[in-house]
Structure formats: C-alpha cells, structure tokens
C-alpha cells in the first residue's frame, strides 16, 4: 500500500500507537531502533549479517549467557559508575566500593551464624584461606546480625548451579554476623574465571579480539541493620588479569592483602590446623535513604525492578 524511505519507515515504527502504552518504554525503544537503523545503513549490513546476528542473539539467550556479554561489554560496571555518580551528586558518603554482582549469583545459600566452612565438600583443594572481618556502618560501629552472602568459583574456575558437575550451593554460603558484626569463613583461594569456550560469548569476544578472563575474586552481598545493601567483590593480589579484567570490575580498595600464617589455634572450629592464608576485610555499609535500599537487591530479584 505504501512505499517508504528508511526515514519514513523509522518514523512509522516509532510513531505507530493504538493505545497510550508506556511513555518511557516507547522513548527508549524509539532511540534503540533509530540507532540500529542508522548502524545498519552506515555499515551497509547485509541480510546475511543481520540474520546471523539475530541467530547469535537467540543462541545467547537459549544458553543463558546474556549476563556474560553485558559484563564483558561494560554495562554492569557502567551501572555501578552511574550509581556512584548519583551518590556524589547527592553528597552521600561512600562505604566499601561496590563491584558488580555478575551473572552467577544464586539466592538461598545455606546460612550459619558468625562462621562457616564455605569449602565444605572441597577438602584438600587449593590453598587454605581464612577470611574474616566485620560489617560496619559509616560511623565505624559494627552491624550486628548482618547478612554476608559469599560465593566463588571452584578450582576449575566454574560456579555451582551453572556447572552441572557441582552439588547444589557448592562454594555458596550466607553468614550472619555476631553481635559485634564479626564474620569469618574458611575456604580456598579460588583461581580466575574464563568465559566458556565454544559458546556464543566466546564467538563474540574472539571476533572483538578480546580475551574473556577475570582475575581471581570472591563475591559478596552484604546487608543488615537498615544500612544500604552492598554488592561487591574482593580480588586476590598477584593475578595476571588484575588490571585487565574482562568484566572491568576490579577496583582500588578491593584487592585484599594476603598474610601467610604457619600455625594458629584460633580457627580450630573451622578445622584449620596447618598453614593457611589469612585475609582481614571489613565491609562498610552506606546509610540507606529508603527502605528498599536496605534490601539486598540482586539482579535476579524482580521485585526490585
Ligand atoms: C564472573 O565470575 C563474574 O564474576 C562476572 C562479573 C562475570 C563473569 C564471570
Ligand atoms: Fe565471579
């Protein structure tokens, strides 16, 4: 019925409306479609290229790997940067720096009080780690009975739940701090992470000429005492990829110091007898300015959309 130039078509796509719809969704969609029309035109993207890209997107979604691409293309870090810029604009004091959740968190890990063996079922793997510290407010006062969710990859760089070869909640635990805000756990020093080979993600990064490695790290989700919930990671020093993280998530202030200890009786309850590596790290939580900020807002929790 009608013949369109690309510009006329774009105006129709973005302007067609039979009901009010949602103003924000309409505006954002219009911008994205406009940018993609323009990209296709200026790069003279062929039908084959376009449809193979759409097939790639389909495979990416089917393999549940979207979150690796968002991390590798900087979107996750961008959201953290923007949150911090908003804090600065509002003159909000910073606590422990935030770091991206990443796509590999699983809620509902087994909980325990004050201490835990995160490495339960992984005896003898890696170098023994004891990490301990407190959860504090900006005023330096401890947060009693705070919740510290902790997770890291196994000795092969893989995360339970996403790796069918690991038991449920392997290397995932939740610790409730004691009345003085203390937590501690035993585990092993995890290796770094690499994106799965032969996957839609590795296909993209090969074409971009980029590697898909993350330096060794441990994830945390910390909340309690009505403070602002914190999502962060600590990095283990000495890793080749510390300043070359595929997910751009490493930060000053989050690289821990390792202390080699030959012997201590202080961690008998965690079964520590021989030499181990000790890390001390306190998490400092910002004050919350709303109730929702105090709730640990995982990206998988759609109630916080
Ligand atoms: C990870 O282990 C991770 O933490 C992130 C952010 C992205 C990919 C893999
Ligand atoms: Fe990770």
mmCIF file of C-alpha atoms and ligand atoms in Angstrom:
data_model
loop_
_atom_site.group_PDB
_atom_site.id
_atom_site.type_symbol
_atom_site.label_atom_id
_atom_site.label_comp_id
_atom_site.label_asym_id
_atom_site.label_seq_id
_atom_site.Cartn_x
_atom_site.Cartn_y
_atom_site.Cartn_z
ATOM 1 C CA UNK A 1 0.000 0.000 0.000
ATOM 2 C CA UNK A 2 2.838 2.352 0.682
ATOM 3 C CA UNK A 3 6.440 2.933 -0.292
ATOM 4 C CA UNK A 4 8.846 4.161 2.368
ATOM 5 C CA UNK A 5 12.312 5.570 2.602
ATOM 6 C CA UNK A 6 14.210 4.303 5.686
ATOM 7 C CA UNK A 7 13.478 7.601 7.421
ATOM 8 C CA UNK A 8 9.752 7.314 6.724
ATOM 9 C CA UNK A 9 9.755 3.702 7.894
ATOM 10 C CA UNK A 10 11.541 4.655 11.108
ATOM 11 C CA UNK A 11 9.033 7.416 11.786
ATOM 12 C CA UNK A 12 6.208 4.907 11.300
ATOM 13 C CA UNK A 13 7.813 2.272 13.554
ATOM 14 C CA UNK A 14 8.404 4.781 16.300
ATOM 15 C CA UNK A 15 5.154 6.647 15.828
ATOM 16 C CA UNK A 16 2.603 3.851 15.448
ATOM 17 C CA UNK A 17 0.405 3.766 18.515
ATOM 18 C CA UNK A 18 -3.042 2.375 19.201
ATOM 19 C CA UNK A 19 -3.040 2.952 22.972
ATOM 20 C CA UNK A 20 -1.118 5.084 25.463
ATOM 21 C CA UNK A 21 1.405 2.332 26.095
ATOM 22 C CA UNK A 22 4.285 3.257 28.377
ATOM 23 C CA UNK A 23 5.953 6.559 27.635
ATOM 24 C CA UNK A 24 9.391 5.570 28.891
ATOM 25 C CA UNK A 25 9.440 2.225 27.097
ATOM 26 C CA UNK A 26 8.295 3.944 23.906
ATOM 27 C CA UNK A 27 11.033 6.586 24.122
ATOM 28 C CA UNK A 28 13.839 4.126 24.875
ATOM 29 C CA UNK A 29 12.700 1.686 22.189
ATOM 30 C CA UNK A 30 12.495 4.517 19.656
ATOM 31 C CA UNK A 31 16.084 5.527 20.457
ATOM 32 C CA UNK A 32 17.431 1.981 20.195
ATOM 33 C CA UNK A 33 15.592 1.250 16.935
ATOM 34 C CA UNK A 34 16.786 4.552 15.461
ATOM 35 C CA UNK A 35 20.388 3.798 16.411
ATOM 36 C CA UNK A 36 20.172 0.302 14.912
ATOM 37 C CA UNK A 37 18.606 1.539 11.662
ATOM 38 C CA UNK A 38 21.464 4.013 11.425
ATOM 39 C CA UNK A 39 24.099 1.366 12.184
ATOM 40 C CA UNK A 40 22.681 -0.974 9.536
ATOM 41 C CA UNK A 41 22.632 1.807 6.954
ATOM 42 C CA UNK A 42 26.064 3.258 7.630
ATOM 43 C CA UNK A 43 27.809 -0.127 7.756
ATOM 44 C CA UNK A 44 25.720 -1.493 4.873
ATOM 45 C CA UNK A 45 24.913 -4.538 6.983
ATOM 46 C CA UNK A 46 23.826 -7.334 4.661
ATOM 47 C CA UNK A 47 20.751 -9.523 5.218
ATOM 48 C CA UNK A 48 23.083 -12.467 5.944
ATOM 49 C CA UNK A 49 24.952 -10.474 8.566
ATOM 50 C CA UNK A 50 21.748 -9.230 10.138
ATOM 51 C CA UNK A 51 20.123 -12.651 10.368
ATOM 52 C CA UNK A 52 23.238 -14.345 11.645
ATOM 53 C CA UNK A 53 23.397 -11.704 14.380
ATOM 54 C CA UNK A 54 19.761 -12.471 15.270
ATOM 55 C CA UNK A 55 20.571 -16.193 15.361
ATOM 56 C CA UNK A 56 23.510 -15.387 17.640
ATOM 57 C CA UNK A 57 21.198 -13.476 19.987
ATOM 58 C CA UNK A 58 18.814 -16.424 20.043
ATOM 59 C CA UNK A 59 21.615 -18.866 20.867
ATOM 60 C CA UNK A 60 22.935 -16.478 23.511
ATOM 61 C CA UNK A 61 19.556 -16.378 25.222
ATOM 62 C CA UNK A 62 18.994 -20.123 24.914
ATOM 63 C CA UNK A 63 22.339 -20.826 26.578
ATOM 64 C CA UNK A 64 21.518 -18.373 29.413
ATOM 65 C CA UNK A 65 24.693 -16.380 28.807
ATOM 66 C CA UNK A 66 23.339 -12.859 28.325
ATOM 67 C CA UNK A 67 24.875 -11.744 31.627
ATOM 68 C CA UNK A 68 28.375 -12.606 30.458
ATOM 69 C CA UNK A 69 28.007 -10.357 27.443
ATOM 70 C CA UNK A 70 26.621 -7.454 29.452
ATOM 71 C CA UNK A 71 29.585 -7.767 31.850
ATOM 72 C CA UNK A 72 32.139 -8.046 29.034
ATOM 73 C CA UNK A 73 30.720 -5.066 27.179
ATOM 74 C CA UNK A 74 30.913 -2.907 30.296
ATOM 75 C CA UNK A 75 27.211 -2.477 31.028
ATOM 76 C CA UNK A 76 27.409 -3.907 34.556
ATOM 77 C CA UNK A 77 30.267 -1.602 35.503
ATOM 78 C CA UNK A 78 28.506 1.335 33.856
ATOM 79 C CA UNK A 79 25.549 0.881 36.202
ATOM 80 C CA UNK A 80 27.912 0.946 39.203
ATOM 81 C CA UNK A 81 29.646 4.080 37.924
ATOM 82 C CA UNK A 82 26.304 5.817 37.453
ATOM 83 C CA UNK A 83 25.167 4.850 40.961
ATOM 84 C CA UNK A 84 28.331 6.320 42.381
ATOM 85 C CA UNK A 85 27.927 9.499 40.348
ATOM 86 C CA UNK A 86 24.413 9.772 41.775
ATOM 87 C CA UNK A 87 25.858 9.325 45.285
ATOM 88 C CA UNK A 88 28.380 12.074 44.626
ATOM 89 C CA UNK A 89 25.721 14.402 43.282
ATOM 90 C CA UNK A 90 23.685 13.772 46.426
ATOM 91 C CA UNK A 91 26.789 14.186 48.636
ATOM 92 C CA UNK A 92 26.380 10.667 50.015
ATOM 93 C CA UNK A 93 29.452 9.261 51.755
ATOM 94 C CA UNK A 94 30.878 6.090 50.208
ATOM 95 C CA UNK A 95 31.489 2.924 52.161
ATOM 96 C CA UNK A 96 33.274 -0.100 50.739
ATOM 97 C CA UNK A 97 33.319 0.306 46.953
ATOM 98 C CA UNK A 98 30.642 -1.629 45.144
ATOM 99 C CA UNK A 99 31.553 -4.126 42.461
ATOM 100 C CA UNK A 100 29.279 -5.868 40.004
ATOM 101 C CA UNK A 101 27.187 -8.851 41.034
ATOM 102 C CA UNK A 102 27.911 -10.664 37.812
ATOM 103 C CA UNK A 103 25.608 -13.270 36.315
ATOM 104 C CA UNK A 104 26.497 -16.136 38.633
ATOM 105 C CA UNK A 105 24.821 -15.378 41.968
ATOM 106 C CA UNK A 106 22.272 -17.799 43.370
ATOM 107 C CA UNK A 107 19.988 -16.769 46.243
ATOM 108 C CA UNK A 108 19.081 -19.048 49.116
ATOM 109 C CA UNK A 109 22.520 -20.403 50.074
ATOM 110 C CA UNK A 110 22.722 -22.323 53.382
ATOM 111 C CA UNK A 111 23.023 -19.926 56.309
ATOM 112 C CA UNK A 112 25.042 -20.100 59.507
ATOM 113 C CA UNK A 113 25.988 -17.826 62.386
ATOM 114 C CA UNK A 114 29.289 -15.951 62.578
ATOM 115 C CA UNK A 115 31.418 -18.511 60.737
ATOM 116 C CA UNK A 116 31.214 -21.154 58.070
ATOM 117 C CA UNK A 117 33.222 -23.604 56.038
ATOM 118 C CA UNK A 118 32.492 -22.277 52.578
ATOM 119 C CA UNK A 119 34.655 -25.077 51.186
ATOM 120 C CA UNK A 120 32.598 -27.885 52.715
ATOM 121 C CA UNK A 121 32.956 -30.875 50.381
ATOM 122 C CA UNK A 122 36.045 -29.368 48.735
ATOM 123 C CA UNK A 123 38.622 -30.527 51.276
ATOM 124 C CA UNK A 124 42.191 -30.519 50.028
ATOM 125 C CA UNK A 125 41.535 -28.215 47.105
ATOM 126 C CA UNK A 126 43.681 -25.128 46.639
ATOM 127 C CA UNK A 127 45.442 -23.075 49.254
ATOM 128 C CA UNK A 128 43.581 -22.797 52.565
ATOM 129 C CA UNK A 129 42.055 -19.361 53.088
ATOM 130 C CA UNK A 130 40.641 -17.862 56.249
ATOM 131 C CA UNK A 131 38.888 -14.572 55.654
ATOM 132 C CA UNK A 132 37.399 -12.575 58.479
ATOM 133 C CA UNK A 133 36.305 -9.116 59.432
ATOM 134 C CA UNK A 134 33.345 -7.033 60.465
ATOM 135 C CA UNK A 135 30.375 -5.376 58.892
ATOM 136 C CA UNK A 136 30.421 -1.706 59.878
ATOM 137 C CA UNK A 137 28.427 1.442 59.339
ATOM 138 C CA UNK A 138 29.997 4.675 58.101
ATOM 139 C CA UNK A 139 30.271 5.707 61.775
ATOM 140 C CA UNK A 140 32.596 2.732 62.375
ATOM 141 C CA UNK A 141 30.053 0.977 64.560
ATOM 142 C CA UNK A 142 29.524 -2.731 63.916
ATOM 143 C CA UNK A 143 26.325 -4.007 62.343
ATOM 144 C CA UNK A 144 25.167 -6.939 64.489
ATOM 145 C CA UNK A 145 23.425 -9.844 62.781
ATOM 146 C CA UNK A 146 24.197 -8.553 59.308
ATOM 147 C CA UNK A 147 23.918 -10.951 56.386
ATOM 148 C CA UNK A 148 27.033 -11.785 54.370
ATOM 149 C CA UNK A 149 26.361 -13.828 51.246
ATOM 150 C CA UNK A 150 29.622 -15.159 49.822
ATOM 151 C CA UNK A 151 30.333 -17.146 46.665
ATOM 152 C CA UNK A 152 33.272 -18.053 44.441
ATOM 153 C CA UNK A 153 34.226 -20.458 41.686
ATOM 154 C CA UNK A 154 35.688 -23.929 42.171
ATOM 155 C CA UNK A 155 39.279 -24.994 41.488
ATOM 156 C CA UNK A 156 38.452 -25.177 37.772
ATOM 157 C CA UNK A 157 37.057 -21.643 37.637
ATOM 158 C CA UNK A 158 33.438 -22.776 37.443
ATOM 159 C CA UNK A 159 30.445 -21.770 39.545
ATOM 160 C CA UNK A 160 27.991 -24.220 41.086
ATOM 161 C CA UNK A 161 24.411 -24.135 39.774
ATOM 162 C CA UNK A 162 25.707 -23.105 36.318
ATOM 163 C CA UNK A 163 28.103 -26.082 36.297
ATOM 164 C CA UNK A 164 26.127 -29.362 36.334
ATOM 165 C CA UNK A 165 29.122 -31.202 37.809
ATOM 166 C CA UNK A 166 28.889 -29.476 41.204
ATOM 167 C CA UNK A 167 26.488 -30.114 44.081
ATOM 168 C CA UNK A 168 23.816 -27.505 44.843
ATOM 169 C CA UNK A 169 25.217 -24.419 46.605
ATOM 170 C CA UNK A 170 28.796 -25.654 46.367
ATOM 171 C CA UNK A 171 31.007 -22.717 47.441
ATOM 172 C CA UNK A 172 27.976 -20.555 48.245
ATOM 173 C CA UNK A 173 27.047 -19.692 51.837
ATOM 174 C CA UNK A 174 25.366 -16.991 53.881
ATOM 175 C CA UNK A 175 26.849 -15.892 57.200
ATOM 176 C CA UNK A 176 25.027 -13.916 59.870
ATOM 177 C CA UNK A 177 27.472 -11.686 61.763
ATOM 178 C CA UNK A 178 27.587 -11.967 65.558
ATOM 179 C CA UNK A 179 26.523 -9.217 67.967
ATOM 180 C CA UNK A 180 29.776 -7.363 67.252
ATOM 181 C CA UNK A 181 29.415 -7.534 63.493
ATOM 182 C CA UNK A 182 32.024 -10.283 63.049
ATOM 183 C CA UNK A 183 32.029 -12.845 60.266
ATOM 184 C CA UNK A 184 34.616 -15.390 59.252
ATOM 185 C CA UNK A 185 34.896 -18.284 56.866
ATOM 186 C CA UNK A 186 37.294 -20.888 55.665
ATOM 187 C CA UNK A 187 37.694 -21.708 52.003
ATOM 188 C CA UNK A 188 40.474 -21.976 49.434
ATOM 189 C CA UNK A 189 41.958 -19.289 47.219
ATOM 190 C CA UNK A 190 39.920 -19.536 44.024
ATOM 191 C CA UNK A 191 41.506 -19.277 40.584
ATOM 192 C CA UNK A 192 40.414 -16.761 37.978
ATOM 193 C CA UNK A 193 37.447 -17.193 35.674
ATOM 194 C CA UNK A 194 37.294 -17.584 31.907
ATOM 195 C CA UNK A 195 34.209 -17.379 29.677
ATOM 196 C CA UNK A 196 33.123 -20.788 28.356
ATOM 197 C CA UNK A 197 34.903 -21.762 25.137
ATOM 198 C CA UNK A 198 32.800 -22.757 22.113
ATOM 199 C CA UNK A 199 29.919 -20.587 23.289
ATOM 200 C CA UNK A 200 28.091 -17.631 21.739
ATOM 201 C CA UNK A 201 30.028 -15.451 24.204
ATOM 202 C CA UNK A 202 33.459 -16.732 23.170
ATOM 203 C CA UNK A 203 32.455 -16.308 19.493
ATOM 204 C CA UNK A 204 31.803 -12.614 20.043
ATOM 205 C CA UNK A 205 34.937 -11.952 22.069
ATOM 206 C CA UNK A 206 37.107 -13.764 19.524
ATOM 207 C CA UNK A 207 35.677 -11.501 16.811
ATOM 208 C CA UNK A 208 36.364 -8.483 19.014
ATOM 209 C CA UNK A 209 39.947 -9.655 19.543
ATOM 210 C CA UNK A 210 39.400 -9.724 23.292
ATOM 211 C CA UNK A 211 40.098 -12.296 25.983
ATOM 212 C CA UNK A 212 37.416 -13.435 28.416
ATOM 213 C CA UNK A 213 39.385 -13.711 31.644
ATOM 214 C CA UNK A 214 38.634 -12.387 35.094
ATOM 215 C CA UNK A 215 41.246 -12.249 37.848
ATOM 216 C CA UNK A 216 40.688 -14.390 40.960
ATOM 217 C CA UNK A 217 37.917 -12.903 43.065
ATOM 218 C CA UNK A 218 35.313 -13.626 45.750
ATOM 219 C CA UNK A 219 31.791 -12.196 45.606
ATOM 220 C CA UNK A 220 29.799 -10.695 48.480
ATOM 221 C CA UNK A 221 26.322 -9.403 49.051
ATOM 222 C CA UNK A 222 26.170 -7.682 52.441
ATOM 223 C CA UNK A 223 23.128 -6.221 54.190
ATOM 224 C CA UNK A 224 21.671 -5.554 57.611
ATOM 225 C CA UNK A 225 20.975 -3.013 60.305
ATOM 226 C CA UNK A 226 18.868 -0.934 57.937
ATOM 227 C CA UNK A 227 22.046 0.128 56.089
ATOM 228 C CA UNK A 228 22.303 0.246 52.320
ATOM 229 C CA UNK A 229 22.871 -3.266 50.973
ATOM 230 C CA UNK A 230 26.246 -3.712 49.299
ATOM 231 C CA UNK A 231 27.186 -5.907 46.365
ATOM 232 C CA UNK A 232 30.927 -6.240 45.973
ATOM 233 C CA UNK A 233 33.891 -8.494 45.250
ATOM 234 C CA UNK A 234 37.401 -8.757 46.593
ATOM 235 C CA UNK A 235 40.355 -9.558 44.394
ATOM 236 C CA UNK A 236 43.313 -11.714 45.232
ATOM 237 C CA UNK A 237 46.607 -9.893 44.617
ATOM 238 C CA UNK A 238 49.189 -11.099 42.120
ATOM 239 C CA UNK A 239 46.773 -12.211 39.405
ATOM 240 C CA UNK A 240 47.844 -11.525 35.800
ATOM 241 C CA UNK A 241 44.406 -10.157 34.985
ATOM 242 C CA UNK A 242 44.071 -7.824 37.969
ATOM 243 C CA UNK A 243 44.367 -4.769 35.725
ATOM 244 C CA UNK A 244 42.909 -6.466 32.674
ATOM 245 C CA UNK A 245 39.556 -7.811 33.836
ATOM 246 C CA UNK A 246 37.236 -8.850 31.009
ATOM 247 C CA UNK A 247 34.315 -7.544 33.094
ATOM 248 C CA UNK A 248 36.037 -4.266 34.131
ATOM 249 C CA UNK A 249 35.019 -4.976 37.731
ATOM 250 C CA UNK A 250 38.262 -4.740 39.706
ATOM 251 C CA UNK A 251 38.736 -1.671 41.866
ATOM 252 C CA UNK A 252 41.134 0.116 44.159
ATOM 253 C CA UNK A 253 40.317 -0.762 47.735
ATOM 254 C CA UNK A 254 39.089 -4.234 46.888
ATOM 255 C CA UNK A 255 42.424 -6.000 46.425
ATOM 256 C CA UNK A 256 42.999 -7.744 49.741
ATOM 257 C CA UNK A 257 46.319 -8.341 51.489
ATOM 258 C CA UNK A 258 47.323 -11.954 51.992
ATOM 259 C CA UNK A 259 49.077 -12.913 55.200
ATOM 260 C CA UNK A 260 50.748 -16.332 55.308
ATOM 261 C CA UNK A 261 50.259 -17.985 58.675
ATOM 262 C CA UNK A 262 52.212 -21.103 59.628
ATOM 263 C CA UNK A 263 50.078 -22.079 62.588
ATOM 264 C CA UNK A 264 47.260 -20.745 64.710
ATOM 265 C CA UNK A 265 44.875 -22.268 67.223
ATOM 266 C CA UNK A 266 42.324 -19.516 66.647
ATOM 267 C CA UNK A 267 40.491 -21.285 63.837
ATOM 268 C CA UNK A 268 40.136 -24.806 65.218
ATOM 269 C CA UNK A 269 36.349 -24.535 64.900
ATOM 270 C CA UNK A 270 36.890 -24.199 61.155
ATOM 271 C CA UNK A 271 39.175 -27.239 61.136
ATOM 272 C CA UNK A 272 42.275 -25.181 60.355
ATOM 273 C CA UNK A 273 45.422 -26.896 61.603
ATOM 274 C CA UNK A 274 48.270 -26.451 59.126
ATOM 275 C CA UNK A 275 49.462 -23.320 57.321
ATOM 276 C CA UNK A 276 46.893 -21.038 55.758
ATOM 277 C CA UNK A 277 46.441 -17.669 54.097
ATOM 278 C CA UNK A 278 44.734 -15.067 56.221
ATOM 279 C CA UNK A 279 42.710 -12.134 54.915
ATOM 280 C CA UNK A 280 41.149 -9.438 57.051
ATOM 281 C CA UNK A 281 38.483 -7.298 55.438
ATOM 282 C CA UNK A 282 35.768 -5.078 56.878
ATOM 283 C CA UNK A 283 32.701 -4.176 54.856
ATOM 284 C CA UNK A 284 31.496 -0.616 55.384
ATOM 285 C CA UNK A 285 27.851 -0.033 54.505
ATOM 286 C CA UNK A 286 26.385 3.304 53.476
ATOM 287 C CA UNK A 287 23.335 4.692 55.236
ATOM 288 C CA UNK A 288 20.128 3.829 53.416
ATOM 289 C CA UNK A 289 17.863 6.670 52.367
ATOM 290 C CA UNK A 290 14.901 4.389 51.677
ATOM 291 C CA UNK A 291 13.690 1.017 52.911
ATOM 292 C CA UNK A 292 14.266 -0.548 49.516
ATOM 293 C CA UNK A 293 17.969 0.352 49.602
ATOM 294 C CA UNK A 294 18.380 -1.781 52.716
ATOM 295 C CA UNK A 295 17.112 -4.896 50.965
ATOM 296 C CA UNK A 296 19.817 -6.877 49.193
ATOM 297 C CA UNK A 297 18.767 -6.170 45.623
ATOM 298 C CA UNK A 298 20.072 -8.975 43.496
ATOM 299 C CA UNK A 299 19.602 -8.508 39.779
ATOM 300 C CA UNK A 300 17.592 -11.722 39.810
ATOM 301 C CA UNK A 301 15.105 -10.305 42.277
ATOM 302 C CA UNK A 302 12.468 -8.812 40.016
ATOM 303 C CA UNK A 303 10.548 -7.337 42.958
ATOM 304 C CA UNK A 304 13.129 -4.546 42.815
ATOM 305 C CA UNK A 305 12.643 -3.821 39.132
HETATM 306 C C1 LIG B 1 32.267 -13.992 36.749
HETATM 307 O O1 LIG B 1 32.742 -14.880 37.638
HETATM 308 C C2 LIG B 1 31.948 -12.787 37.196
HETATM 309 O O2 LIG B 1 32.132 -12.563 38.488
HETATM 310 C C3 LIG B 1 31.457 -11.818 36.337
HETATM 311 C C4 LIG B 1 31.161 -10.472 36.848
HETATM 312 C C5 LIG B 1 31.291 -12.090 35.017
HETATM 313 C C6 LIG B 1 31.610 -13.309 34.559
HETATM 314 C C7 LIG B 1 32.096 -14.277 35.425
HETATM 315 FE FE1 LIG B 2 32.684 -14.222 39.590
#
